[in-house]
């Protein structure tokens, strides 16, 4: 599903759900949508609510590892702030520009620590590692004592 509507997000096999928070005042939303549309990535745009700043927009979608890597590498160049990727949650990756990070820096938080990536070539490998670490942790918690 692409657009501004509601509805459940359908995640195809081989894709990873993601939640991208953008600031329209910094043109981040338009920049992200151009990359997503250009890569034919399924996504839906929402007004973000809750603990995020009131002006933020949430873009929820799903993409292959290759498309996610392309998205992060593109946004790394376009955004005026660094990017934080949180791979700790069970519902996919959370991606957000962070003003406390220098432009071009990508930090990926994983269940077993965090990985700093500055070069575009390392982003895909780091995301794949974060996804693998999260999947491994979820699998071990489901097969732990009492399972």
GROMACS .gro file of N, CA and C in nm:
model
  441
    1UNK      N    1   0.085  -0.117   0.000
    1UNK     CA    2   0.000   0.000   0.000
    1UNK      C    3   0.090   0.123   0.000
    2UNK      N    4   0.059   0.219  -0.085
    2UNK     CA    5   0.134   0.343  -0.091
    2UNK      C    6   0.036   0.457  -0.078
    3UNK      N    7   0.073   0.561  -0.004
    3UNK     CA    8  -0.015   0.676   0.005
    3UNK      C    9  -0.033   0.722   0.147
    4UNK      N   10  -0.147   0.792   0.170
    4UNK     CA   11  -0.170   0.854   0.300
    4UNK      C   12  -0.282   0.785   0.377
    5UNK      N   13  -0.317   0.666   0.347
    5UNK     CA   14  -0.429   0.602   0.413
    5UNK      C   15  -0.389   0.518   0.530
    6UNK      N   16  -0.491   0.458   0.592
    6UNK     CA   17  -0.467   0.366   0.701
    6UNK      C   18  -0.458   0.226   0.645
    7UNK      N   19  -0.488   0.129   0.729
    7UNK     CA   20  -0.486  -0.008   0.683
    7UNK      C   21  -0.361  -0.080   0.730
    8UNK      N   22  -0.371  -0.211   0.726
    8UNK     CA   23  -0.259  -0.293   0.772
    8UNK      C   24  -0.148  -0.294   0.668
    9UNK      N   25  -0.028  -0.293   0.717
    9UNK     CA   26   0.089  -0.301   0.629
    9UNK      C   27   0.115  -0.447   0.598
   10UNK      N   28   0.120  -0.479   0.470
   10UNK     CA   29   0.149  -0.614   0.428
   10UNK      C   30   0.298  -0.624   0.400
   11UNK      N   31   0.363  -0.720   0.464
   11UNK     CA   32   0.507  -0.738   0.447
   11UNK      C   33   0.528  -0.864   0.363
   12UNK      N   34   0.586  -0.845   0.246
   12UNK     CA   35   0.612  -0.958   0.157
   12UNK      C   36   0.730  -1.040   0.209
   13UNK      N   37   0.735  -1.165   0.167
   13UNK     CA   38   0.846  -1.252   0.206
   13UNK      C   39   0.977  -1.192   0.155
   14UNK      N   40   1.078  -1.194   0.239
   14UNK     CA   41   1.208  -1.138   0.203
   14UNK      C   42   1.218  -0.988   0.229
   15UNK      N   43   1.113  -0.930   0.285
   15UNK     CA   44   1.115  -0.788   0.317
   15UNK      C   45   1.116  -0.768   0.468
   16UNK      N   46   1.164  -0.651   0.509
   16UNK     CA   47   1.173  -0.613   0.649
   16UNK      C   48   1.084  -0.491   0.670
   17UNK      N   49   0.995  -0.493   0.771
   17UNK     CA   50   0.918  -0.373   0.799
   17UNK      C   51   1.009  -0.263   0.855
   18UNK      N   52   0.976  -0.138   0.823
   18UNK     CA   53   1.052  -0.026   0.878
   18UNK      C   54   0.957   0.087   0.913
   19UNK      N   55   1.003   0.173   1.005
   19UNK     CA   56   0.930   0.292   1.048
   19UNK      C   57   1.030   0.407   1.040
   20UNK      N   58   1.005   0.497   0.949
   20UNK     CA   59   1.096   0.609   0.925
   20UNK      C   60   1.029   0.738   0.973
   21UNK      N   61   1.092   0.806   1.069
   21UNK     CA   62   1.041   0.933   1.118
   21UNK      C   63   1.115   1.046   1.048
   22UNK      N   64   1.040   1.140   0.994
   22UNK     CA   65   1.100   1.252   0.920
   22UNK      C   66   1.044   1.384   0.971
   23UNK      N   67   1.118   1.490   0.946
   23UNK     CA   68   1.077   1.625   0.984
   23UNK      C   69   1.045   1.703   0.857
   24UNK      N   70   0.917   1.731   0.832
   24UNK     CA   71   0.882   1.803   0.710
   24UNK      C   72   0.943   1.943   0.703
   25UNK      N   73   0.968   2.004   0.818
   25UNK     CA   74   1.027   2.138   0.821
   25UNK      C   75   1.168   2.139   0.762
   26UNK      N   76   1.235   2.024   0.765
   26UNK     CA   77   1.370   2.013   0.710
   26UNK      C   78   1.369   1.945   0.572
   27UNK      N   79   1.252   1.931   0.512
   27UNK     CA   80   1.234   1.866   0.381
   27UNK      C   81   1.271   1.718   0.384
   28UNK      N   82   1.280   1.656   0.502
   28UNK     CA   83   1.316   1.515   0.510
   28UNK      C   84   1.207   1.425   0.454
   29UNK      N   85   1.080   1.462   0.475
   29UNK     CA   86   0.970   1.379   0.428
   29UNK      C   87   0.970   1.369   0.276
   30UNK      N   88   0.986   1.482   0.210
   30UNK     CA   89   0.988   1.482   0.064
   30UNK      C   90   1.109   1.407   0.010
   31UNK      N   91   1.225   1.425   0.074
   31UNK     CA   92   1.345   1.354   0.032
   31UNK      C   93   1.326   1.204   0.045
   32UNK      N   94   1.272   1.160   0.158
   32UNK     CA   95   1.251   1.017   0.181
   32UNK      C   96   1.150   0.960   0.083
   33UNK      N   97   1.041   1.032   0.059
   33UNK     CA   98   0.940   0.982  -0.035
   33UNK      C   99   0.994   0.969  -0.176
   34UNK      N  100   1.078   1.062  -0.218
   34UNK     CA  101   1.138   1.051  -0.352
   34UNK      C  102   1.221   0.923  -0.364
   35UNK      N  103   1.299   0.894  -0.261
   35UNK     CA  104   1.381   0.773  -0.264
   35UNK      C  105   1.292   0.648  -0.263
   36UNK      N  106   1.191   0.647  -0.178
   36UNK     CA  107   1.103   0.531  -0.167
   36UNK      C  108   1.025   0.506  -0.296
   37UNK      N  109   0.971   0.611  -0.354
   37UNK     CA  110   0.896   0.597  -0.480
   37UNK      C  111   0.990   0.552  -0.592
   38UNK      N  112   1.109   0.611  -0.597
   38UNK     CA  113   1.207   0.573  -0.699
   38UNK      C  114   1.248   0.427  -0.690
   39UNK      N  115   1.249   0.373  -0.568
   39UNK     CA  116   1.287   0.233  -0.547
   39UNK      C  117   1.166   0.141  -0.545
   40UNK      N  118   1.047   0.195  -0.570
   40UNK     CA  119   0.921   0.118  -0.569
   40UNK      C  120   0.901   0.045  -0.437
   41UNK      N  121   0.930   0.114  -0.325
   41UNK     CA  122   0.914   0.056  -0.192
   41UNK      C  123   0.774   0.084  -0.141
   42UNK      N  124   0.706  -0.020  -0.096
   42UNK     CA  125   0.572  -0.008  -0.039
   42UNK      C  126   0.581   0.073   0.091
   43UNK      N  127   0.498   0.178   0.102
   43UNK     CA  128   0.501   0.259   0.223
   43UNK      C  129   0.371   0.337   0.239
   44UNK      N  130   0.346   0.382   0.361
   44UNK     CA  131   0.231   0.465   0.395
   44UNK      C  132   0.279   0.576   0.486
   45UNK      N  133   0.224   0.696   0.465
   45UNK     CA  134   0.266   0.813   0.543
   45UNK      C  135   0.158   0.848   0.645
   46UNK      N  136   0.202   0.875   0.770
   46UNK     CA  137   0.113   0.911   0.879
   46UNK      C  138   0.168   1.032   0.952
   47UNK      N  139   0.082   1.107   1.018
   47UNK     CA  140   0.126   1.208   1.115
   47UNK      C  141   0.169   1.132   1.239
   48UNK      N  142   0.290   1.152   1.285
   48UNK     CA  143   0.340   1.082   1.403
   48UNK      C  144   0.276   1.140   1.529
   49UNK      N  145   0.244   1.053   1.622
   49UNK     CA  146   0.185   1.095   1.750
   49UNK      C  147   0.264   1.032   1.863
   50UNK      N  148   0.247   1.085   1.982
   50UNK     CA  149   0.312   1.025   2.099
   50UNK      C  150   0.435   1.100   2.141
   51UNK      N  151   0.543   1.027   2.162
   51UNK     CA  152   0.663   1.087   2.221
   51UNK      C  153   0.753   1.157   2.121
   52UNK      N  154   0.719   1.152   1.992
   52UNK     CA  155   0.801   1.220   1.892
   52UNK      C  156   0.756   1.365   1.880
   53UNK      N  157   0.839   1.454   1.829
   53UNK     CA  158   0.795   1.593   1.811
   53UNK      C  159   0.668   1.601   1.727
   54UNK      N  160   0.584   1.696   1.758
   54UNK     CA  161   0.453   1.706   1.693
   54UNK      C  162   0.461   1.721   1.542
   55UNK      N  163   0.569   1.776   1.489
   55UNK     CA  164   0.579   1.798   1.347
   55UNK      C  165   0.626   1.678   1.268
   56UNK      N  166   0.670   1.573   1.337
   56UNK     CA  167   0.725   1.457   1.267
   56UNK      C  168   0.619   1.382   1.188
   57UNK      N  169   0.663   1.322   1.078
   57UNK     CA  170   0.581   1.236   0.995
   57UNK      C  171   0.640   1.095   1.005
   58UNK      N  172   0.554   0.996   1.014
   58UNK     CA  173   0.596   0.857   1.017
   58UNK      C  174   0.567   0.796   0.881
   59UNK      N  175   0.670   0.737   0.822
   59UNK     CA  176   0.652   0.661   0.699
   59UNK      C  177   0.676   0.516   0.735
   60UNK      N  178   0.571   0.435   0.725
   60UNK     CA  179   0.581   0.292   0.755
   60UNK      C  180   0.580   0.216   0.624
   61UNK      N  181   0.664   0.114   0.617
   61UNK     CA  182   0.670   0.037   0.495
   61UNK      C  183   0.746  -0.091   0.514
   62UNK      N  184   0.771  -0.158   0.404
   62UNK     CA  185   0.853  -0.279   0.406
   62UNK      C  186   0.939  -0.279   0.281
   63UNK      N  187   1.058  -0.334   0.295
   63UNK     CA  188   1.152  -0.332   0.183
   63UNK      C  189   1.252  -0.445   0.198
   64UNK      N  190   1.314  -0.481   0.089
   64UNK     CA  191   1.422  -0.579   0.093
   64UNK      C  192   1.544  -0.513   0.157
   65UNK      N  193   1.640  -0.593   0.193
   65UNK     CA  194   1.765  -0.541   0.250
   65UNK      C  195   1.832  -0.446   0.152
   66UNK      N  196   1.830  -0.480   0.025
   66UNK     CA  197   1.892  -0.394  -0.077
   66UNK      C  198   1.823  -0.259  -0.083
   67UNK      N  199   1.689  -0.259  -0.081
   67UNK     CA  200   1.615  -0.132  -0.087
   67UNK      C  201   1.635  -0.051   0.041
   68UNK      N  202   1.639  -0.118   0.157
   68UNK     CA  203   1.664  -0.046   0.283
   68UNK      C  204   1.803   0.016   0.283
   69UNK      N  205   1.900  -0.057   0.233
   69UNK     CA  206   2.036  -0.004   0.225
   69UNK      C  207   2.039   0.118   0.134
   70UNK      N  208   1.973   0.109   0.019
   70UNK     CA  209   1.967   0.222  -0.074
   70UNK      C  210   1.901   0.343  -0.006
   71UNK      N  211   1.793   0.318   0.067
   71UNK     CA  212   1.722   0.426   0.138
   71UNK      C  213   1.815   0.493   0.238
   72UNK      N  214   1.881   0.416   0.323
   72UNK     CA  215   1.968   0.473   0.427
   72UNK      C  216   2.086   0.547   0.365
   73UNK      N  217   2.148   0.489   0.263
   73UNK     CA  218   2.263   0.554   0.198
   73UNK      C  219   2.219   0.686   0.134
   74UNK      N  220   2.102   0.687   0.071
   74UNK     CA  221   2.051   0.809   0.009
   74UNK      C  222   2.020   0.915   0.114
   75UNK      N  223   1.952   0.875   0.220
   75UNK     CA  224   1.915   0.971   0.324
   75UNK      C  225   2.038   1.020   0.398
   76UNK      N  226   2.139   0.935   0.411
   76UNK     CA  227   2.264   0.974   0.476
   76UNK      C  228   2.327   1.093   0.405
   77UNK      N  229   2.316   1.095   0.275
   77UNK     CA  230   2.371   1.206   0.196
   77UNK      C  231   2.279   1.329   0.198
   78UNK      N  232   2.147   1.306   0.201
   78UNK     CA  233   2.052   1.415   0.186
   78UNK      C  234   2.015   1.485   0.316
   79UNK      N  235   2.004   1.409   0.424
   79UNK     CA  236   1.962   1.468   0.551
   79UNK      C  237   2.073   1.557   0.607
   80UNK      N  238   2.032   1.660   0.679
   80UNK     CA  239   2.127   1.753   0.740
   80UNK      C  240   2.179   1.702   0.874
   81UNK      N  241   2.123   1.591   0.921
   81UNK     CA  242   2.158   1.534   1.051
   81UNK      C  243   2.202   1.390   1.032
   82UNK      N  244   2.263   1.332   1.136
   82UNK     CA  245   2.298   1.190   1.132
   82UNK      C  246   2.173   1.104   1.143
   83UNK      N  247   2.189   0.974   1.124
   83UNK     CA  248   2.075   0.882   1.124
   83UNK      C  249   2.096   0.775   1.231
   84UNK      N  250   1.990   0.752   1.309
   84UNK     CA  251   1.988   0.646   1.408
   84UNK      C  252   1.893   0.538   1.360
   85UNK      N  253   1.942   0.413   1.355
   85UNK     CA  254   1.859   0.299   1.319
   85UNK      C  255   1.848   0.211   1.442
   86UNK      N  256   1.727   0.189   1.488
   86UNK     CA  257   1.704   0.107   1.606
   86UNK      C  258   1.653  -0.030   1.560
   87UNK      N  259   1.734  -0.133   1.581
   87UNK     CA  260   1.698  -0.269   1.542
   87UNK      C  261   1.663  -0.353   1.665
   88UNK      N  262   1.626  -0.287   1.774
   88UNK     CA  263   1.598  -0.358   1.898
   88UNK      C  264   1.454  -0.410   1.905
   89UNK      N  265   1.361  -0.345   1.838
   89UNK     CA  266   1.220  -0.382   1.849
   89UNK      C  267   1.183  -0.504   1.769
   90UNK      N  268   1.067  -0.559   1.799
   90UNK     CA  269   1.019  -0.678   1.730
   90UNK      C  270   0.946  -0.645   1.601
   91UNK      N  271   0.914  -0.518   1.579
   91UNK     CA  272   0.831  -0.480   1.465
   91UNK      C  273   0.911  -0.418   1.351
   92UNK      N  274   1.035  -0.450   1.336
   92UNK     CA  275   1.113  -0.397   1.226
   92UNK      C  276   1.211  -0.291   1.271
   93UNK      N  277   1.267  -0.223   1.174
   93UNK     CA  278   1.366  -0.119   1.201
   93UNK      C  279   1.298   0.016   1.220
   94UNK      N  280   1.349   0.094   1.314
   94UNK     CA  281   1.304   0.231   1.331
   94UNK      C  282   1.420   0.320   1.286
   95UNK      N  283   1.393   0.409   1.191
   95UNK     CA  284   1.495   0.495   1.133
   95UNK      C  285   1.455   0.639   1.161
   96UNK      N  286   1.551   0.718   1.213
   96UNK     CA  287   1.520   0.857   1.245
   96UNK      C  288   1.646   0.942   1.234
   97UNK      N  289   1.632   1.059   1.176
   97UNK     CA  290   1.741   1.156   1.176
   97UNK      C  291   1.757   1.207   1.319
   98UNK      N  292   1.880   1.229   1.359
   98UNK     CA  293   1.908   1.271   1.496
   98UNK      C  294   2.002   1.391   1.494
   99UNK      N  295   1.954   1.504   1.544
   99UNK     CA  296   2.031   1.627   1.544
   99UNK      C  297   2.156   1.622   1.630
  100UNK      N  298   2.165   1.526   1.721
  100UNK     CA  299   2.285   1.516   1.804
  100UNK      C  300   2.397   1.440   1.733
  101UNK      N  301   2.368   1.385   1.616
  101UNK     CA  302   2.468   1.312   1.537
  101UNK      C  303   2.515   1.399   1.421
  102UNK      N  304   2.643   1.396   1.390
  102UNK     CA  305   2.691   1.474   1.276
  102UNK      C  306   2.637   1.418   1.144
  103UNK      N  307   2.620   1.508   1.050
  103UNK     CA  308   2.572   1.470   0.917
  103UNK      C  309   2.659   1.358   0.860
  104UNK      N  310   2.595   1.256   0.801
  104UNK     CA  311   2.666   1.146   0.738
  104UNK      C  312   2.692   1.028   0.830
  105UNK      N  313   2.679   1.046   0.961
  105UNK     CA  314   2.702   0.935   1.054
  105UNK      C  315   2.574   0.853   1.068
  106UNK      N  316   2.587   0.723   1.061
  106UNK     CA  317   2.475   0.631   1.082
  106UNK      C  318   2.510   0.546   1.203
  107UNK      N  319   2.421   0.541   1.300
  107UNK     CA  320   2.439   0.455   1.417
  107UNK      C  321   2.327   0.352   1.414
  108UNK      N  322   2.366   0.226   1.426
  108UNK     CA  323   2.269   0.117   1.428
  108UNK      C  324   2.274   0.053   1.565
  109UNK      N  325   2.160   0.060   1.636
  109UNK     CA  326   2.151  -0.003   1.769
  109UNK      C  327   2.103  -0.145   1.751
  110UNK      N  328   2.179  -0.240   1.802
  110UNK     CA  329   2.146  -0.381   1.790
  110UNK      C  330   2.129  -0.441   1.928
  111UNK      N  331   2.070  -0.561   1.937
  111UNK     CA  332   2.053  -0.625   2.068
  111UNK      C  333   2.185  -0.648   2.141
  112UNK      N  334   2.294  -0.662   2.066
  112UNK     CA  335   2.421  -0.691   2.131
  112UNK      C  336   2.518  -0.573   2.134
  113UNK      N  337   2.469  -0.454   2.109
  113UNK     CA  338   2.555  -0.336   2.112
  113UNK      C  339   2.516  -0.239   2.003
  114UNK      N  340   2.608  -0.153   1.963
  114UNK     CA  341   2.579  -0.061   1.855
  114UNK      C  342   2.696  -0.056   1.759
  115UNK      N  343   2.664  -0.028   1.634
  115UNK     CA  344   2.764  -0.023   1.529
  115UNK      C  345   2.759   0.115   1.467
  116UNK      N  346   2.873   0.183   1.461
  116UNK     CA  347   2.881   0.312   1.394
  116UNK      C  348   2.928   0.287   1.251
  117UNK      N  349   2.859   0.347   1.155
  117UNK     CA  350   2.895   0.330   1.015
  117UNK      C  351   2.907   0.468   0.952
  118UNK      N  352   3.021   0.497   0.894
  118UNK     CA  353   3.039   0.625   0.826
  118UNK      C  354   3.039   0.609   0.674
  119UNK      N  355   3.088   0.497   0.623
  119UNK     CA  356   3.097   0.477   0.480
  119UNK      C  357   2.971   0.411   0.427
  120UNK      N  358   2.929   0.451   0.309
  120UNK     CA  359   2.808   0.396   0.248
  120UNK      C  360   2.820   0.246   0.229
  121UNK      N  361   2.940   0.196   0.199
  121UNK     CA  362   2.959   0.054   0.171
  121UNK      C  363   2.929  -0.032   0.294
  122UNK      N  364   2.946   0.020   0.412
  122UNK     CA  365   2.926  -0.058   0.533
  122UNK      C  366   2.783  -0.062   0.582
  123UNK      N  367   2.695   0.022   0.527
  123UNK     CA  368   2.559   0.031   0.578
  123UNK      C  369   2.483  -0.100   0.558
  124UNK      N  370   2.486  -0.156   0.438
  124UNK     CA  371   2.412  -0.280   0.411
  124UNK      C  372   2.456  -0.394   0.500
  125UNK      N  373   2.586  -0.409   0.515
  125UNK     CA  374   2.640  -0.516   0.598
  125UNK      C  375   2.598  -0.496   0.744
  126UNK      N  376   2.601  -0.372   0.792
  126UNK     CA  377   2.563  -0.344   0.930
  126UNK      C  378   2.414  -0.368   0.953
  127UNK      N  379   2.330  -0.329   0.856
  127UNK     CA  380   2.185  -0.354   0.868
  127UNK      C  381   2.159  -0.503   0.868
  128UNK      N  382   2.224  -0.577   0.777
  128UNK     CA  383   2.206  -0.722   0.772
  128UNK      C  384   2.248  -0.785   0.904
  129UNK      N  385   2.358  -0.739   0.963
  129UNK     CA  386   2.402  -0.789   1.092
  129UNK      C  387   2.302  -0.759   1.202
  130UNK      N  388   2.244  -0.639   1.199
  130UNK     CA  389   2.146  -0.600   1.301
  130UNK      C  390   2.020  -0.684   1.288
  131UNK      N  391   1.976  -0.708   1.165
  131UNK     CA  392   1.857  -0.790   1.144
  131UNK      C  393   1.883  -0.933   1.190
  132UNK      N  394   2.001  -0.985   1.156
  132UNK     CA  395   2.037  -1.121   1.198
  132UNK      C  396   2.046  -1.134   1.349
  133UNK      N  397   2.106  -1.036   1.415
  133UNK     CA  398   2.119  -1.039   1.561
  133UNK      C  399   1.982  -1.034   1.627
  134UNK      N  400   1.893  -0.950   1.572
  134UNK     CA  401   1.758  -0.939   1.629
  134UNK      C  402   1.681  -1.069   1.610
  135UNK      N  403   1.690  -1.129   1.492
  135UNK     CA  404   1.620  -1.254   1.465
  135UNK      C  405   1.672  -1.365   1.555
  136UNK      N  406   1.802  -1.367   1.576
  136UNK     CA  407   1.864  -1.470   1.661
  136UNK      C  408   1.817  -1.453   1.805
  137UNK      N  409   1.809  -1.328   1.852
  137UNK     CA  410   1.764  -1.303   1.989
  137UNK      C  411   1.618  -1.343   2.006
  138UNK      N  412   1.532  -1.310   1.908
  138UNK     CA  413   1.390  -1.347   1.915
  138UNK      C  414   1.373  -1.498   1.915
  139UNK      N  415   1.452  -1.567   1.833
  139UNK     CA  416   1.444  -1.713   1.825
  139UNK      C  417   1.485  -1.777   1.958
  140UNK      N  418   1.590  -1.727   2.020
  140UNK     CA  419   1.636  -1.785   2.147
  140UNK      C  420   1.537  -1.756   2.259
  141UNK      N  421   1.470  -1.642   2.256
  141UNK     CA  422   1.371  -1.613   2.361
  141UNK      C  423   1.246  -1.699   2.344
  142UNK      N  424   1.214  -1.737   2.219
  142UNK     CA  425   1.097  -1.823   2.195
  142UNK      C  426   1.127  -1.969   2.226
  143UNK      N  427   1.253  -2.009   2.221
  143UNK     CA  428   1.288  -2.148   2.246
  143UNK      C  429   1.356  -2.166   2.381
  144UNK      N  430   1.349  -2.063   2.465
  144UNK     CA  431   1.411  -2.067   2.597
  144UNK      C  432   1.335  -2.155   2.692
  145UNK      N  433   1.362  -2.142   2.821
  145UNK     CA  434   1.295  -2.226   2.923
  145UNK      C  435   1.145  -2.212   2.914
  146UNK      N  436   1.077  -2.321   2.920
  146UNK     CA  437   0.931  -2.322   2.918
  146UNK      C  438   0.873  -2.321   2.779
  147UNK      N  439   0.957  -2.318   2.676
  147UNK     CA  440   0.905  -2.314   2.539
  147UNK      C  441   0.876  -2.454   2.490
   0.00000   0.00000   0.00000
